[in-house]
Amino acid sequence: MKFIFGGVRGTSPVAQADFLKYGGDTTSVLIEGRGGEKLIIDAGTGLRALGGRLTAGTAGAEVLLLMTHYHLDHIMGLPSFALFYNKAWTVEIAAPRREAFEPDEVVRRILAKPFWPIQLDQLHARLKFTTLPAVAGSVRRYGGLDIRWCAVHHPEGCHAYRVDEPATGASVVFATDIEWRSSSEAEKRAFFLLCSQPRPARLLVMDGQFCRANIAKYKGWGHSAWEDNVEVAQQAGVRELLITHHAPQSNDAHLAKVEQAAHNRWQGAALAAAGMEVNING
Ligand SMILES: [Zn+2]
Ligand SMILES: [Zn+2]
């Protein structure tokens, strides 16, 4: 199973020269299964690069797009997603119901006047919408991949996803937009369960937008400190941690210092960067 980062930036895209090493596009990642499965999580501006990769690699197929939540930095790339304008592709968009919102209604609203010139019923791709069950322990099978999820602490709610490839033993937990310090004991328990069942995940990708020195003033914003990521990863028993959702004001020099500090604290820790490809083995 391969994990590809299209975008790793939180809150807002950035484009200055000193942000290019880690990348300025907002959250969107691609998982490619051994059997050719294509699964995207979130539709930030990083979706543009992932759409280009998918259309360059094959004439057309099916992709499953999972949404963690609908804050703007996670949906900005959706209207210009290349696959929407290609009739050779089928795009299934799936998420658990969040507050009153199901994925079809959210996408219809984004692709509506006055926000975008092309409406949902004018797209060329075949679209499917799925509301995932909110019941704990639910599994969605997608080709050779098993997908699990749990709600995490974030304003307006957010879900973390876990993807397993039973044939290879590869597994990853993707937890963007999670405020660990404000999470209830029940939320923490559910998250540790996601990381550890059916076996400890190989890779954890987690929101570490802030650091312990400054996180107190961002209480309620919905994000974690990278030091918390390291503790969670060690406690959950995962083998590797990639810290993501980098703040828009964190330039490459700052992030390189964070990466070194995280690595010094635990050698399994590193920072996610746009364009990074990780081969996840069992
Ligand atoms: Zn975000
Ligand atoms: Zn958010």
Coordinates of C-alpha atoms and ligand atoms in Angstrom, one line a residue:
M1 CA 0.0 0.0 0.0
K2 CA 1.3 3.4 -1.0
F3 CA 0.5 6.7 0.8
I4 CA 1.0 9.9 -1.2
F5 CA 0.7 13.4 0.3
G6 CA -0.9 15.9 -2.2
G7 CA -1.1 18.6 0.4
V8 CA -0.1 18.9 4.1
R9 CA -0.8 22.6 5.0
G10 CA -3.5 23.5 7.5
T11 CA -6.0 26.4 7.5
S12 CA -4.9 28.2 4.3
P13 CA -2.7 27.5 1.3
V14 CA 0.6 29.3 1.1
A15 CA 2.8 29.9 -2.0
Q16 CA 6.0 31.7 -0.9
A17 CA 9.5 30.5 -1.8
D18 CA 10.4 29.5 1.7
F19 CA 7.4 27.2 2.0
L20 CA 8.2 24.9 -0.9
K21 CA 10.2 22.2 0.9
Y22 CA 7.2 21.1 3.0
G23 CA 4.6 22.5 0.5
G24 CA 1.8 25.0 0.6
D25 CA -1.2 23.0 -0.6
T26 CA -3.9 22.1 2.0
T27 CA -4.8 18.6 3.1
S28 CA -5.4 15.9 0.5
V29 CA -3.8 12.5 0.4
L30 CA -4.0 9.4 -1.8
I31 CA -3.7 5.8 -0.9
E32 CA -3.0 3.3 -3.6
G33 CA -3.7 -0.4 -2.8
R34 CA -1.7 -3.3 -4.2
G35 CA -4.8 -4.3 -6.3
G36 CA -4.9 -0.8 -7.9
E37 CA -7.4 0.6 -5.5
K38 CA -7.4 4.4 -5.4
L39 CA -8.6 6.1 -2.2
I40 CA -8.3 9.9 -1.5
I41 CA -8.9 11.5 1.9
D42 CA -10.0 15.1 1.8
A43 CA -10.1 17.6 -1.0
G44 CA -7.9 20.5 0.0
T45 CA -5.8 22.3 -2.7
G46 CA -3.4 19.3 -2.7
L47 CA -6.2 17.5 -4.7
R48 CA -5.1 19.3 -7.8
A49 CA -1.7 17.4 -7.9
L50 CA -3.4 14.1 -7.0
G51 CA -6.0 14.5 -9.8
G52 CA -3.1 15.1 -12.3
R53 CA -1.3 12.0 -11.0
L54 CA -4.5 9.9 -11.4
T55 CA -5.4 11.0 -14.9
A56 CA -1.8 10.7 -16.1
G57 CA -1.6 7.1 -14.7
T58 CA -4.7 5.6 -16.2
A59 CA -7.3 6.4 -18.8
G60 CA -10.1 6.1 -16.3
A61 CA -11.3 4.1 -13.3
E62 CA -12.9 4.5 -10.0
V63 CA -11.8 6.5 -7.0
L64 CA -13.2 6.7 -3.5
L65 CA -13.0 10.1 -1.8
L66 CA -13.4 10.1 2.0
M67 CA -14.1 13.4 3.7
T68 CA -12.9 13.9 7.3
H69 CA -15.0 17.1 7.7
Y70 CA -16.0 20.1 5.6
H71 CA -13.9 23.0 6.8
L72 CA -12.7 25.1 3.8
D73 CA -9.1 24.0 3.9
H74 CA -10.3 20.4 3.3
I75 CA -12.7 21.2 0.4
M76 CA -11.0 24.0 -1.5
G77 CA -9.7 21.7 -4.2
L78 CA -13.0 20.0 -4.8
P79 CA -14.6 22.2 -7.5
S80 CA -11.5 22.0 -9.8
F81 CA -10.9 18.2 -9.2
A82 CA -9.8 17.0 -12.7
L83 CA -11.7 13.7 -12.4
F84 CA -15.0 15.6 -12.2
Y85 CA -14.5 16.8 -15.8
N86 CA -13.6 13.4 -17.3
K87 CA -16.3 10.9 -18.2
A88 CA -14.0 7.9 -17.9
W89 CA -14.0 8.3 -14.1
T90 CA -16.4 7.3 -11.4
V91 CA -16.0 9.3 -8.1
E92 CA -17.6 8.0 -5.0
I93 CA -17.7 10.6 -2.1
A94 CA -18.2 9.1 1.3
A95 CA -18.3 10.3 4.9
P96 CA -20.3 9.7 8.1
R97 CA -23.2 12.1 8.6
R98 CA -21.9 15.1 10.5
E99 CA -24.4 17.3 12.4
A100 CA -27.2 17.6 9.8
F101 CA -24.9 17.2 6.8
E102 CA -24.5 14.2 4.4
P103 CA -21.8 14.3 1.7
D104 CA -24.2 14.7 -1.3
E105 CA -25.7 17.9 0.2
V106 CA -22.3 19.4 1.0
V107 CA -20.9 18.8 -2.5
R108 CA -24.1 20.1 -4.1
R109 CA -23.8 23.3 -2.1
I110 CA -20.1 23.8 -3.0
L111 CA -20.8 23.3 -6.7
A112 CA -23.6 25.8 -6.7
K113 CA -24.2 29.4 -7.7
P114 CA -22.6 31.9 -6.8
F115 CA -19.6 29.8 -5.7
W116 CA -18.7 28.0 -8.9
P117 CA -19.7 28.3 -12.6
I118 CA -20.3 24.6 -13.2
Q119 CA -23.1 22.8 -11.2
L120 CA -23.1 19.3 -9.9
D121 CA -25.4 17.9 -12.6
Q122 CA -23.1 19.3 -15.4
L123 CA -20.0 17.3 -14.3
H124 CA -18.8 14.6 -16.7
A125 CA -17.7 11.9 -14.1
R126 CA -20.2 9.4 -12.7
L127 CA -20.8 10.4 -9.1
K128 CA -21.8 8.3 -6.2
F129 CA -22.5 9.4 -2.6
T130 CA -22.3 7.2 0.4
T131 CA -23.2 8.1 4.0
L132 CA -21.0 5.9 6.2
P133 CA -22.6 4.4 9.3
A134 CA -21.8 6.2 12.6
V135 CA -21.8 3.0 14.5
A136 CA -18.5 2.2 16.3
G137 CA -16.7 -0.7 14.8
S138 CA -18.1 -0.3 11.3
V139 CA -15.9 -1.4 8.4
R140 CA -16.2 -0.4 4.7
R141 CA -14.5 -2.8 2.3
Y142 CA -13.0 -1.2 -0.8
G143 CA -11.4 -3.8 -3.1
G144 CA -8.6 -5.2 -0.9
L145 CA -8.8 -2.4 1.6
D146 CA -10.7 -2.3 4.9
I147 CA -11.7 1.2 6.1
R148 CA -12.6 2.1 9.7
W149 CA -13.2 5.5 11.3
C150 CA -14.0 7.3 14.5
A151 CA -15.1 10.8 15.5
V152 CA -12.3 13.0 16.9
H153 CA -12.4 16.3 18.9
H154 CA -12.7 19.3 16.5
P155 CA -15.1 22.2 16.1
E156 CA -18.1 21.0 14.1
G157 CA -16.7 17.5 14.4
C158 CA -14.2 15.5 12.3
H159 CA -13.4 11.9 11.6
A160 CA -10.1 10.0 11.6
Y161 CA -9.8 7.1 9.1
R162 CA -7.9 3.9 9.3
V163 CA -7.1 1.9 6.2
D164 CA -5.8 -1.7 6.3
E165 CA -4.7 -4.0 3.5
P166 CA -5.1 -7.4 5.0
A167 CA -3.2 -9.2 2.1
T168 CA 0.0 -7.3 3.0
G169 CA -0.6 -6.4 6.6
A170 CA -0.1 -2.7 5.8
S171 CA -2.1 -0.1 7.8
V172 CA -2.3 3.6 8.3
V173 CA -4.4 5.9 10.6
F174 CA -5.0 9.4 9.1
A175 CA -6.0 11.9 11.8
T176 CA -6.1 15.5 10.5
D177 CA -7.8 18.2 12.6
I178 CA -7.8 16.7 16.1
E179 CA -7.5 18.7 19.4
W180 CA -5.9 16.0 21.6
R181 CA -5.7 18.1 24.8
S182 CA -9.4 19.0 24.8
S183 CA -10.5 15.4 23.9
S184 CA -12.6 13.6 26.4
E185 CA -11.5 10.2 27.9
A186 CA -14.1 8.5 25.7
E187 CA -12.7 10.3 22.5
K188 CA -9.2 9.3 23.4
R189 CA -10.2 5.7 24.1
A190 CA -12.0 5.5 20.7
F191 CA -8.9 6.9 18.9
F192 CA -6.5 4.5 20.6
L193 CA -8.8 1.7 19.6
L194 CA -8.7 2.9 16.0
C195 CA -4.9 2.9 16.2
S196 CA -4.5 -0.5 17.8
Q197 CA -7.3 -2.7 16.3
P198 CA -7.2 -5.2 14.7
R199 CA -3.4 -4.7 15.2
P200 CA -1.2 -1.6 15.9
A201 CA -1.1 0.6 12.8
R202 CA 2.1 0.7 10.9
L203 CA 1.9 4.5 10.3
L204 CA 0.0 7.3 12.1
V205 CA -0.4 10.6 10.2
M206 CA -1.6 13.2 12.7
D207 CA -2.3 17.0 13.0
G208 CA 0.5 18.6 14.9
Q209 CA -0.1 22.2 13.8
F210 CA 1.1 23.8 17.0
C211 CA 3.7 23.1 19.7
R212 CA 3.4 22.9 23.5
A213 CA 5.0 26.4 23.8
N214 CA 2.2 28.1 22.0
I215 CA -0.9 25.7 22.0
A216 CA -2.5 27.3 25.2
K217 CA -3.5 30.4 23.2
Y218 CA -5.1 28.3 20.5
K219 CA -7.4 26.3 22.8
G220 CA -10.6 25.5 21.0
W221 CA -9.1 25.9 17.5
G222 CA -9.2 22.2 17.0
H223 CA -5.5 21.2 16.6
S224 CA -2.8 19.4 18.5
A225 CA 0.8 20.1 19.5
W226 CA 3.4 17.9 17.7
E227 CA 4.7 16.8 21.1
D228 CA 1.3 15.3 21.8
N229 CA 1.5 13.5 18.5
V230 CA 4.7 11.8 19.6
E231 CA 3.2 10.7 22.9
V232 CA 0.1 9.4 21.2
A233 CA 2.1 7.5 18.6
Q234 CA 4.3 5.8 21.3
Q235 CA 1.3 5.0 23.5
A236 CA -0.7 3.6 20.5
G237 CA 2.2 1.3 19.5
V238 CA 2.4 2.5 15.9
R239 CA 5.8 2.1 14.2
E240 CA 6.0 5.5 12.5
L241 CA 4.5 9.0 12.9
L242 CA 4.2 11.7 10.2
I243 CA 3.1 15.1 11.6
T244 CA 0.9 17.1 9.3
H245 CA -1.5 20.1 9.0
H246 CA 1.4 22.6 9.2
A247 CA 0.4 26.1 10.2
P248 CA 0.4 28.6 7.3
Q249 CA 2.9 30.8 9.1
S250 CA 5.4 27.9 9.6
N251 CA 8.1 28.3 6.9
D252 CA 10.6 25.6 5.9
A253 CA 13.2 26.8 8.4
H254 CA 10.8 26.6 11.3
L255 CA 9.4 23.2 10.2
A256 CA 12.9 21.7 9.7
K257 CA 13.6 22.7 13.4
V258 CA 10.3 21.0 14.5
E259 CA 11.2 17.9 12.5
Q260 CA 14.6 17.6 14.1
A261 CA 13.1 18.1 17.6
A262 CA 10.4 15.5 16.9
H263 CA 13.0 13.1 15.6
N264 CA 15.2 13.7 18.7
R265 CA 12.2 12.9 20.9
W266 CA 11.4 9.7 19.0
Q267 CA 13.2 8.3 16.0
G268 CA 9.9 7.1 14.5
A269 CA 8.7 10.7 14.0
A270 CA 9.1 13.0 11.0
L271 CA 7.1 15.7 9.2
A272 CA 4.9 15.1 6.2
A273 CA 5.7 17.1 3.1
A274 CA 3.7 17.6 -0.2
G275 CA 4.7 15.1 -2.8
M276 CA 6.1 12.6 -0.2
E277 CA 5.3 8.9 -1.1
V278 CA 5.5 6.3 1.6
N279 CA 5.5 2.6 0.9
I280 CA 3.7 1.0 3.9
N281 CA 4.6 -2.6 4.5
G282 CA 3.1 -5.0 6.9
Ligands
ZN1 ZN -7.9 21.8 8.6
ZN2 ZN -11.0 21.7 10.6

